[in-house]
CSV table of C-alpha atoms in Angstrom, one decimal:
chain,number,residue,atom,x,y,z
R,1,UNK,CA,285.8,-28.8,38.8
R,2,UNK,CA,289.1,-28.2,40.0
R,3,UNK,CA,288.6,-25.4,41.9
R,4,UNK,CA,285.9,-26.7,43.8
R,5,UNK,CA,288.2,-29.9,44.4
R,6,UNK,CA,290.8,-27.5,45.5
R,7,UNK,CA,288.3,-26.0,47.8
R,8,UNK,CA,287.2,-29.4,49.5
R,9,UNK,CA,290.8,-30.9,49.9
R,10,UNK,CA,291.5,-27.9,51.6
R,11,UNK,CA,288.8,-27.3,53.3
R,12,UNK,CA,289.2,-30.8,55.1
R,13,UNK,CA,292.7,-30.5,57.0
R,14,UNK,CA,290.9,-27.0,58.1
R,15,UNK,CA,288.3,-28.6,59.9
R,16,UNK,CA,290.0,-31.1,61.3
R,17,UNK,CA,292.4,-28.1,62.5
R,18,UNK,CA,289.5,-26.6,63.9
R,19,UNK,CA,288.1,-29.8,65.8
R,20,UNK,CA,291.4,-29.8,67.3
R,21,UNK,CA,292.3,-26.7,68.8
R,22,UNK,CA,288.2,-27.0,70.2
R,23,UNK,CA,288.5,-26.3,73.8
R,24,UNK,CA,284.9,-26.3,74.8
R,25,UNK,CA,284.6,-30.0,73.4
R,26,UNK,CA,286.7,-33.2,74.3
R,27,UNK,CA,286.8,-34.9,71.3
R,28,UNK,CA,288.7,-38.0,70.0
R,29,UNK,CA,288.7,-40.8,67.9
R,30,UNK,CA,288.6,-44.9,69.9
R,31,UNK,CA,289.3,-48.0,68.0
R,32,UNK,CA,287.5,-51.0,68.1
R,33,UNK,CA,289.9,-52.2,70.9
R,34,UNK,CA,289.1,-48.9,73.5
R,35,UNK,CA,292.7,-47.4,73.3
R,36,UNK,CA,292.3,-44.0,72.0
R,37,UNK,CA,293.8,-42.8,68.6
R,38,UNK,CA,293.4,-38.7,68.2
R,39,UNK,CA,293.6,-35.6,70.7
R,40,UNK,CA,291.9,-32.5,70.8
R,41,UNK,CA,292.5,-29.3,73.2
R,42,UNK,CA,289.0,-29.9,75.0
R,43,UNK,CA,290.7,-33.3,76.3
R,44,UNK,CA,293.7,-31.5,77.9
R,45,UNK,CA,291.1,-28.8,79.3
R,46,UNK,CA,288.2,-30.6,80.0
R,47,UNK,CA,290.3,-33.9,81.2
R,48,UNK,CA,293.4,-32.4,82.0
R,49,UNK,CA,295.8,-35.1,79.5
R,50,UNK,CA,298.4,-33.8,77.0
R,51,UNK,CA,298.7,-35.5,73.6
R,52,UNK,CA,301.0,-37.6,74.8
R,53,UNK,CA,299.5,-39.2,78.1
R,54,UNK,CA,296.2,-39.4,76.4
R,55,UNK,CA,297.1,-41.1,73.1
R,56,UNK,CA,297.1,-45.3,73.1
R,57,UNK,CA,295.2,-45.1,76.7
R,58,UNK,CA,292.5,-47.0,77.1
R,59,UNK,CA,289.2,-45.0,77.5
R,60,UNK,CA,288.1,-46.7,80.6
R,61,UNK,CA,290.5,-44.4,82.0
R,62,UNK,CA,287.8,-41.6,81.8
R,63,UNK,CA,285.0,-44.2,83.8
R,64,UNK,CA,283.8,-43.9,87.1
R,65,UNK,CA,283.8,-46.4,89.6
R,66,UNK,CA,286.9,-47.7,88.7
R,67,UNK,CA,285.7,-50.9,89.6
R,68,UNK,CA,283.8,-51.0,86.8
R,69,UNK,CA,285.3,-48.6,84.4
R,70,UNK,CA,286.1,-51.4,81.6
R,71,UNK,CA,282.3,-53.1,81.8
R,72,UNK,CA,280.7,-49.2,81.6
R,73,UNK,CA,283.4,-48.6,78.5
R,74,UNK,CA,283.0,-52.1,77.2
R,75,UNK,CA,278.5,-52.1,77.5
R,76,UNK,CA,279.1,-48.2,76.1
R,77,UNK,CA,280.7,-49.3,72.7
R,78,UNK,CA,278.1,-52.7,71.9
R,79,UNK,CA,275.3,-49.6,72.9
R,80,UNK,CA,277.0,-47.9,69.8
R,81,UNK,CA,277.4,-50.6,67.5
R,82,UNK,CA,273.7,-52.0,68.4
R,83,UNK,CA,272.5,-48.0,67.6
R,84,UNK,CA,275.1,-46.0,66.1
R,85,UNK,CA,274.7,-43.7,68.7
R,86,UNK,CA,274.7,-43.9,72.0
R,87,UNK,CA,274.7,-40.9,74.5
R,88,UNK,CA,275.0,-40.4,78.8
R,89,UNK,CA,275.0,-38.2,81.2
R,90,UNK,CA,277.4,-39.3,84.4
R,91,UNK,CA,280.3,-38.1,86.4
R,92,UNK,CA,283.6,-38.9,85.0
R,93,UNK,CA,287.4,-38.9,86.0
R,94,UNK,CA,290.1,-36.6,85.4
R,95,UNK,CA,293.4,-37.4,85.5
R,96,UNK,CA,294.1,-36.0,88.6
R,97,UNK,CA,291.9,-38.0,89.9
R,98,UNK,CA,288.9,-35.1,90.3
R,99,UNK,CA,285.6,-35.5,88.4
R,100,UNK,CA,283.3,-33.9,86.2
R,101,UNK,CA,279.6,-34.6,85.1
R,102,UNK,CA,279.4,-34.7,81.4
R,103,UNK,CA,277.3,-35.4,78.8
R,104,UNK,CA,278.8,-37.7,76.5
R,105,UNK,CA,277.9,-38.9,72.6
R,106,UNK,CA,279.9,-42.1,71.1
R,107,UNK,CA,279.2,-42.9,67.5
R,108,UNK,CA,280.0,-45.9,65.9
R,109,UNK,CA,282.8,-45.5,62.2
R,110,UNK,CA,282.7,-47.2,59.5
R,111,UNK,CA,284.6,-47.8,56.7
R,112,UNK,CA,283.7,-48.0,52.8
R,113,UNK,CA,283.0,-51.4,53.3
R,114,UNK,CA,280.9,-51.0,56.0
R,115,UNK,CA,283.5,-52.8,58.6
R,116,UNK,CA,283.6,-50.9,62.0
R,117,UNK,CA,286.7,-49.3,62.5
R,118,UNK,CA,286.0,-47.3,66.1
R,119,UNK,CA,284.4,-44.7,67.9
R,120,UNK,CA,283.9,-40.8,68.0
R,121,UNK,CA,283.9,-39.6,71.3
R,122,UNK,CA,282.4,-35.8,72.2
R,123,UNK,CA,282.6,-34.4,75.6
R,124,UNK,CA,281.1,-31.6,77.1
R,125,UNK,CA,281.7,-30.4,80.8
R,126,UNK,CA,277.7,-30.1,82.5
R,127,UNK,CA,279.4,-30.0,86.0
R,128,UNK,CA,278.0,-26.4,86.6
R,129,UNK,CA,274.4,-27.2,85.7
R,130,UNK,CA,274.6,-30.5,87.8
R,131,UNK,CA,275.9,-28.5,91.3
R,132,UNK,CA,273.2,-26.1,90.3
R,133,UNK,CA,270.1,-28.4,90.5
R,134,UNK,CA,271.7,-29.8,93.0
R,135,UNK,CA,272.2,-26.6,95.0
R,136,UNK,CA,268.1,-25.8,93.9
R,137,UNK,CA,267.3,-29.7,95.1
R,138,UNK,CA,268.4,-29.3,98.6
R,139,UNK,CA,267.0,-25.7,98.8
R,140,UNK,CA,263.5,-27.1,98.0
R,141,UNK,CA,263.7,-29.9,100.4
R,142,UNK,CA,264.6,-27.5,102.6
R,143,UNK,CA,261.5,-24.8,102.1
R,144,UNK,CA,259.8,-28.1,102.0
R,145,UNK,CA,260.7,-28.9,105.8
R,146,UNK,CA,260.7,-25.4,106.9
R,147,UNK,CA,256.9,-25.8,105.4
R,148,UNK,CA,255.8,-28.8,107.4
R,149,UNK,CA,257.6,-28.0,111.1
R,150,UNK,CA,256.0,-24.6,110.9
R,151,UNK,CA,252.7,-26.0,109.5
R,152,UNK,CA,252.8,-28.5,113.2
R,153,UNK,CA,253.9,-25.3,115.2
R,154,UNK,CA,251.3,-22.6,114.2
R,155,UNK,CA,248.6,-25.2,114.9
R,156,UNK,CA,249.1,-25.6,118.4
R,157,UNK,CA,248.1,-21.6,119.4
R,158,UNK,CA,245.6,-21.3,116.8
R,159,UNK,CA,243.5,-24.4,118.8
R,160,UNK,CA,244.1,-21.8,121.7
R,161,UNK,CA,242.8,-19.4,120.2
R,162,UNK,CA,239.9,-20.9,118.5
R,163,UNK,CA,238.8,-22.4,121.7
R,164,UNK,CA,239.0,-19.6,124.1
R,165,UNK,CA,237.0,-17.6,121.5
R,166,UNK,CA,234.4,-19.9,121.3
R,167,UNK,CA,234.6,-20.5,125.1
R,168,UNK,CA,233.5,-17.0,125.7
R,169,UNK,CA,231.5,-16.9,123.1
R,170,UNK,CA,228.9,-20.1,125.3
R,171,UNK,CA,229.7,-18.8,128.3
R,172,UNK,CA,229.7,-14.7,128.0
R,173,UNK,CA,227.5,-14.7,125.2
R,174,UNK,CA,224.7,-12.8,126.8
R,175,UNK,CA,227.2,-10.2,128.4
R,176,UNK,CA,228.7,-9.5,125.4
R,177,UNK,CA,227.8,-6.1,123.5
R,178,UNK,CA,226.6,-6.8,119.3
R,179,UNK,CA,230.5,-5.5,119.0
R,180,UNK,CA,232.0,-8.1,121.4
R,181,UNK,CA,230.1,-10.8,119.3
R,182,UNK,CA,230.8,-9.7,116.6
R,183,UNK,CA,234.3,-9.0,117.2
R,184,UNK,CA,234.7,-12.8,118.2
R,185,UNK,CA,232.9,-14.1,115.5
R,186,UNK,CA,235.8,-12.6,113.2
R,187,UNK,CA,238.3,-13.8,115.2
R,188,UNK,CA,236.6,-17.7,115.1
R,189,UNK,CA,235.9,-17.8,111.2
R,190,UNK,CA,239.5,-15.9,111.1
R,191,UNK,CA,241.1,-19.4,112.6
R,192,UNK,CA,238.7,-21.5,110.9
R,193,UNK,CA,240.2,-19.8,107.4
R,194,UNK,CA,244.7,-19.9,109.0
R,195,UNK,CA,243.7,-24.0,110.1
R,196,UNK,CA,242.1,-25.1,106.7
R,197,UNK,CA,245.4,-22.8,104.8
R,198,UNK,CA,247.8,-24.3,107.7
R,199,UNK,CA,246.3,-28.2,106.2
R,200,UNK,CA,246.8,-27.1,102.7
R,201,UNK,CA,250.1,-25.8,103.1
R,202,UNK,CA,250.8,-29.1,105.0
R,203,UNK,CA,249.4,-31.1,102.3
R,204,UNK,CA,251.6,-29.4,99.8
R,205,UNK,CA,254.9,-29.8,102.1
R,206,UNK,CA,253.7,-34.2,102.3
R,207,UNK,CA,253.8,-34.4,98.4
R,208,UNK,CA,257.3,-33.3,98.1
R,209,UNK,CA,258.6,-35.4,101.4
R,210,UNK,CA,257.2,-38.4,101.9
R,211,UNK,CA,257.5,-40.9,99.7
R,212,UNK,CA,254.3,-43.1,99.0
R,213,UNK,CA,254.5,-46.6,97.0
R,214,UNK,CA,253.5,-46.1,93.3
R,215,UNK,CA,251.1,-49.4,92.2
R,216,UNK,CA,249.1,-50.3,89.8
R,217,UNK,CA,245.6,-49.0,89.9
R,218,UNK,CA,242.4,-48.2,88.2
R,219,UNK,CA,241.9,-44.5,87.7
R,220,UNK,CA,238.1,-45.5,88.2
R,221,UNK,CA,238.1,-46.6,91.8
R,222,UNK,CA,240.4,-43.3,92.8
R,223,UNK,CA,237.8,-41.4,90.7
R,224,UNK,CA,235.0,-43.4,92.7
R,225,UNK,CA,237.1,-42.8,96.2
R,226,UNK,CA,237.3,-38.8,95.6
R,227,UNK,CA,233.2,-38.9,95.1
R,228,UNK,CA,233.0,-40.7,98.0
R,229,UNK,CA,234.8,-38.5,100.4
R,230,UNK,CA,233.2,-35.4,98.6
R,231,UNK,CA,229.4,-36.6,98.7
R,232,UNK,CA,228.4,-34.4,101.6
R,233,UNK,CA,229.6,-31.2,99.5
R,234,UNK,CA,228.3,-32.3,96.0
R,235,UNK,CA,224.9,-33.4,98.2
R,236,UNK,CA,224.8,-30.0,99.2
R,237,UNK,CA,225.8,-28.4,95.8
R,238,UNK,CA,223.7,-30.8,94.0
R,239,UNK,CA,226.3,-32.0,92.0
R,240,UNK,CA,226.4,-34.7,89.4
R,241,UNK,CA,229.8,-35.8,88.8
R,242,UNK,CA,230.0,-39.3,86.1
R,243,UNK,CA,232.9,-40.2,83.9
R,244,UNK,CA,234.4,-42.3,81.1
R,245,UNK,CA,235.6,-45.9,81.5
R,246,UNK,CA,238.8,-44.9,82.9
R,247,UNK,CA,242.6,-46.8,82.1
R,248,UNK,CA,244.7,-48.6,84.7
R,249,UNK,CA,248.1,-46.7,85.6
R,250,UNK,CA,251.1,-46.6,88.0
R,251,UNK,CA,250.7,-44.5,90.4
R,252,UNK,CA,250.7,-43.5,94.3
R,253,UNK,CA,247.2,-44.2,95.5
R,254,UNK,CA,246.5,-41.5,97.8
R,255,UNK,CA,247.5,-39.1,95.6
R,256,UNK,CA,245.9,-40.1,92.2
R,257,UNK,CA,242.6,-39.7,95.1
R,258,UNK,CA,243.8,-36.3,96.2
R,259,UNK,CA,244.2,-34.8,92.7
R,260,UNK,CA,240.6,-35.8,91.7
R,261,UNK,CA,239.3,-34.6,94.9
R,262,UNK,CA,241.1,-31.1,94.3
R,263,UNK,CA,239.8,-31.0,90.3
R,264,UNK,CA,236.1,-32.0,91.7
R,265,UNK,CA,235.7,-29.8,94.6
R,266,UNK,CA,237.5,-27.0,91.8
R,267,UNK,CA,234.0,-27.5,89.7
R,268,UNK,CA,232.0,-27.6,93.2
R,269,UNK,CA,233.4,-24.7,94.2
R,270,UNK,CA,233.4,-22.3,91.4
R,271,UNK,CA,229.9,-23.4,90.1
R,272,UNK,CA,227.3,-20.9,88.3
R,273,UNK,CA,224.5,-19.6,90.3
R,274,UNK,CA,222.2,-20.1,86.8
R,275,UNK,CA,222.4,-23.6,86.7
R,276,UNK,CA,223.1,-27.4,88.4
R,277,UNK,CA,227.0,-28.0,88.9
R,278,UNK,CA,228.6,-31.0,86.7
R,279,UNK,CA,232.1,-32.3,86.2
R,280,UNK,CA,232.8,-35.2,83.6
R,281,UNK,CA,236.1,-37.3,84.0
R,282,UNK,CA,237.6,-39.0,80.9
R,283,UNK,CA,240.8,-40.4,79.4
R,284,UNK,CA,242.8,-40.9,75.4
R,285,UNK,CA,245.9,-42.3,74.8
R,286,UNK,CA,248.7,-39.8,73.4
R,287,UNK,CA,251.8,-41.2,72.7
R,288,UNK,CA,253.6,-42.9,75.8
R,289,UNK,CA,250.7,-40.8,78.2
R,290,UNK,CA,247.0,-41.0,78.8
R,291,UNK,CA,245.7,-37.8,78.8
R,292,UNK,CA,243.3,-37.6,82.1
R,293,UNK,CA,240.4,-34.9,81.8
R,294,UNK,CA,238.4,-32.8,84.3
R,295,UNK,CA,235.5,-31.0,82.7
R,296,UNK,CA,232.9,-29.0,84.6
R,297,UNK,CA,230.0,-26.1,84.0
R,298,UNK,CA,231.7,-23.5,86.3
R,299,UNK,CA,231.8,-20.2,86.0
R,300,UNK,CA,235.4,-20.1,84.2
R,301,UNK,CA,237.5,-17.4,84.3
R,302,UNK,CA,239.7,-15.2,81.0
R,303,UNK,CA,242.2,-17.8,79.6
R,304,UNK,CA,245.6,-15.3,79.8
R,305,UNK,CA,245.3,-16.3,83.5
R,306,UNK,CA,245.8,-20.1,83.1
R,307,UNK,CA,249.6,-20.6,82.8
R,308,UNK,CA,249.9,-18.9,87.1
R,309,UNK,CA,246.4,-20.7,88.3
R,310,UNK,CA,249.0,-23.5,89.8
R,311,UNK,CA,250.7,-21.2,91.9
R,312,UNK,CA,250.6,-21.6,95.1
R,313,UNK,CA,248.0,-18.9,96.9
R,314,UNK,CA,247.0,-17.4,93.9
R,315,UNK,CA,243.5,-16.8,93.4
R,316,UNK,CA,241.4,-15.4,90.7
R,317,UNK,CA,238.3,-15.0,92.2
R,318,UNK,CA,237.3,-13.1,95.5
R,319,UNK,CA,236.5,-13.9,99.1
R,320,UNK,CA,232.8,-15.1,98.3
R,321,UNK,CA,234.7,-18.0,97.0
R,322,UNK,CA,236.4,-20.3,100.1
R,323,UNK,CA,239.6,-21.5,99.7
R,324,UNK,CA,243.5,-21.0,100.2
R,325,UNK,CA,244.9,-20.9,96.6
R,326,UNK,CA,246.7,-24.0,97.6
R,327,UNK,CA,244.6,-26.8,96.0
R,328,UNK,CA,245.5,-26.4,92.3
R,329,UNK,CA,249.3,-26.2,93.7
R,330,UNK,CA,248.7,-29.3,95.4
R,331,UNK,CA,247.7,-30.8,91.9
R,332,UNK,CA,250.3,-29.9,90.2
R,333,UNK,CA,253.4,-31.2,92.4
R,334,UNK,CA,251.2,-34.8,91.8
R,335,UNK,CA,251.2,-34.3,88.2
R,336,UNK,CA,254.7,-33.9,88.3
R,337,UNK,CA,255.8,-36.3,90.9
R,338,UNK,CA,254.4,-38.9,88.4
R,339,UNK,CA,256.2,-37.6,85.3
R,340,UNK,CA,253.1,-35.7,84.1
R,341,UNK,CA,252.2,-32.2,83.2
R,342,UNK,CA,249.5,-30.6,84.3
R,343,UNK,CA,246.8,-27.4,82.3
R,344,UNK,CA,243.5,-25.9,82.0
R,345,UNK,CA,241.6,-24.8,79.2
R,346,UNK,CA,238.4,-21.8,80.5
R,347,UNK,CA,236.2,-19.9,79.0
R,348,UNK,CA,234.8,-17.6,80.8
R,349,UNK,CA,230.6,-18.1,81.9
R,350,UNK,CA,231.3,-21.9,80.4
R,351,UNK,CA,233.5,-23.1,82.6
R,352,UNK,CA,237.3,-25.3,82.1
R,353,UNK,CA,238.8,-28.5,81.5
R,354,UNK,CA,241.1,-29.5,83.8
R,355,UNK,CA,243.7,-31.6,81.6
R,356,UNK,CA,247.0,-34.2,82.9
R,357,UNK,CA,249.0,-37.0,81.9
R,358,UNK,CA,250.0,-40.1,83.6
R,359,UNK,CA,252.3,-42.5,82.0
R,360,UNK,CA,251.3,-45.5,79.9
R,361,UNK,CA,253.9,-47.9,80.8
R,362,UNK,CA,252.5,-50.1,83.6
R,363,UNK,CA,256.0,-51.3,84.1
R,364,UNK,CA,256.3,-48.9,87.1
């Protein structure tokens, strides 16, 4: 027993020494008055303060903006009192006035009688990750703007090519050889495909760049709107679309209509030649989300391709099926813009079920 106590007593100062020497994390103790009691090398490495400069200071010194620092510190301490521990990730101020983006965890500490004696705080530097994320966001935004502008610029020459090809067919069709007529027909079909691709690229870019207000909406109404917009295609394919009663959510109306429109169109496009195409839409709650499912009885595909299906221009089927390969990528962007995720389950010859989640919180 004595040996066990000896190991424990030796381990406590050793552990304290390890914490004190740790450089990658600023770890310190704060009194109930908000003043700093302890120091470790991480404080100097991340924040620039020696032990003499650090101990005794108000911890508000690291909070920004400066005019709100004390209020921010008080708020964090109060939350730690209430919850036991609280974390945040925000910009902090170093001794030299520069800023670091840091993840901080503050925990309340109590003595054996249950009396609050202070707080521990652990800070890790996340500046590099934040800069990388900001750089990626900026790059994605630039690419979206480029795609938007390029798509607009491409439309006019395509319109010119298409209209002149049609004009030649109308005015000189009788004078053309069979080969000439066929070549012009290839041109007009290629122009039509390119116009559809550009339109889908514009829609893809708009989802990322155009901001639409979130409103409380009925998914029932949005499904009916999507069905109405697809009326001609549904009639031509003799397709039936049904749905269970669907919930209300906070979302962007036009984006949700487009989401349903793309998924229903997918069911029509990839229909089985042996049966009437159908699609059924249902919803079920799961935790903080609604899971919305769109089930069809189409040709399906091998499940191994499911994860790549939402990549732009990814096509699993040949040219006998029209499309640009952008529709499901648009669906993914819409769902992710609403804080959800989308996935699909499929069996070859039996059909596919697309699932996506939307938050259940109606506060918006």
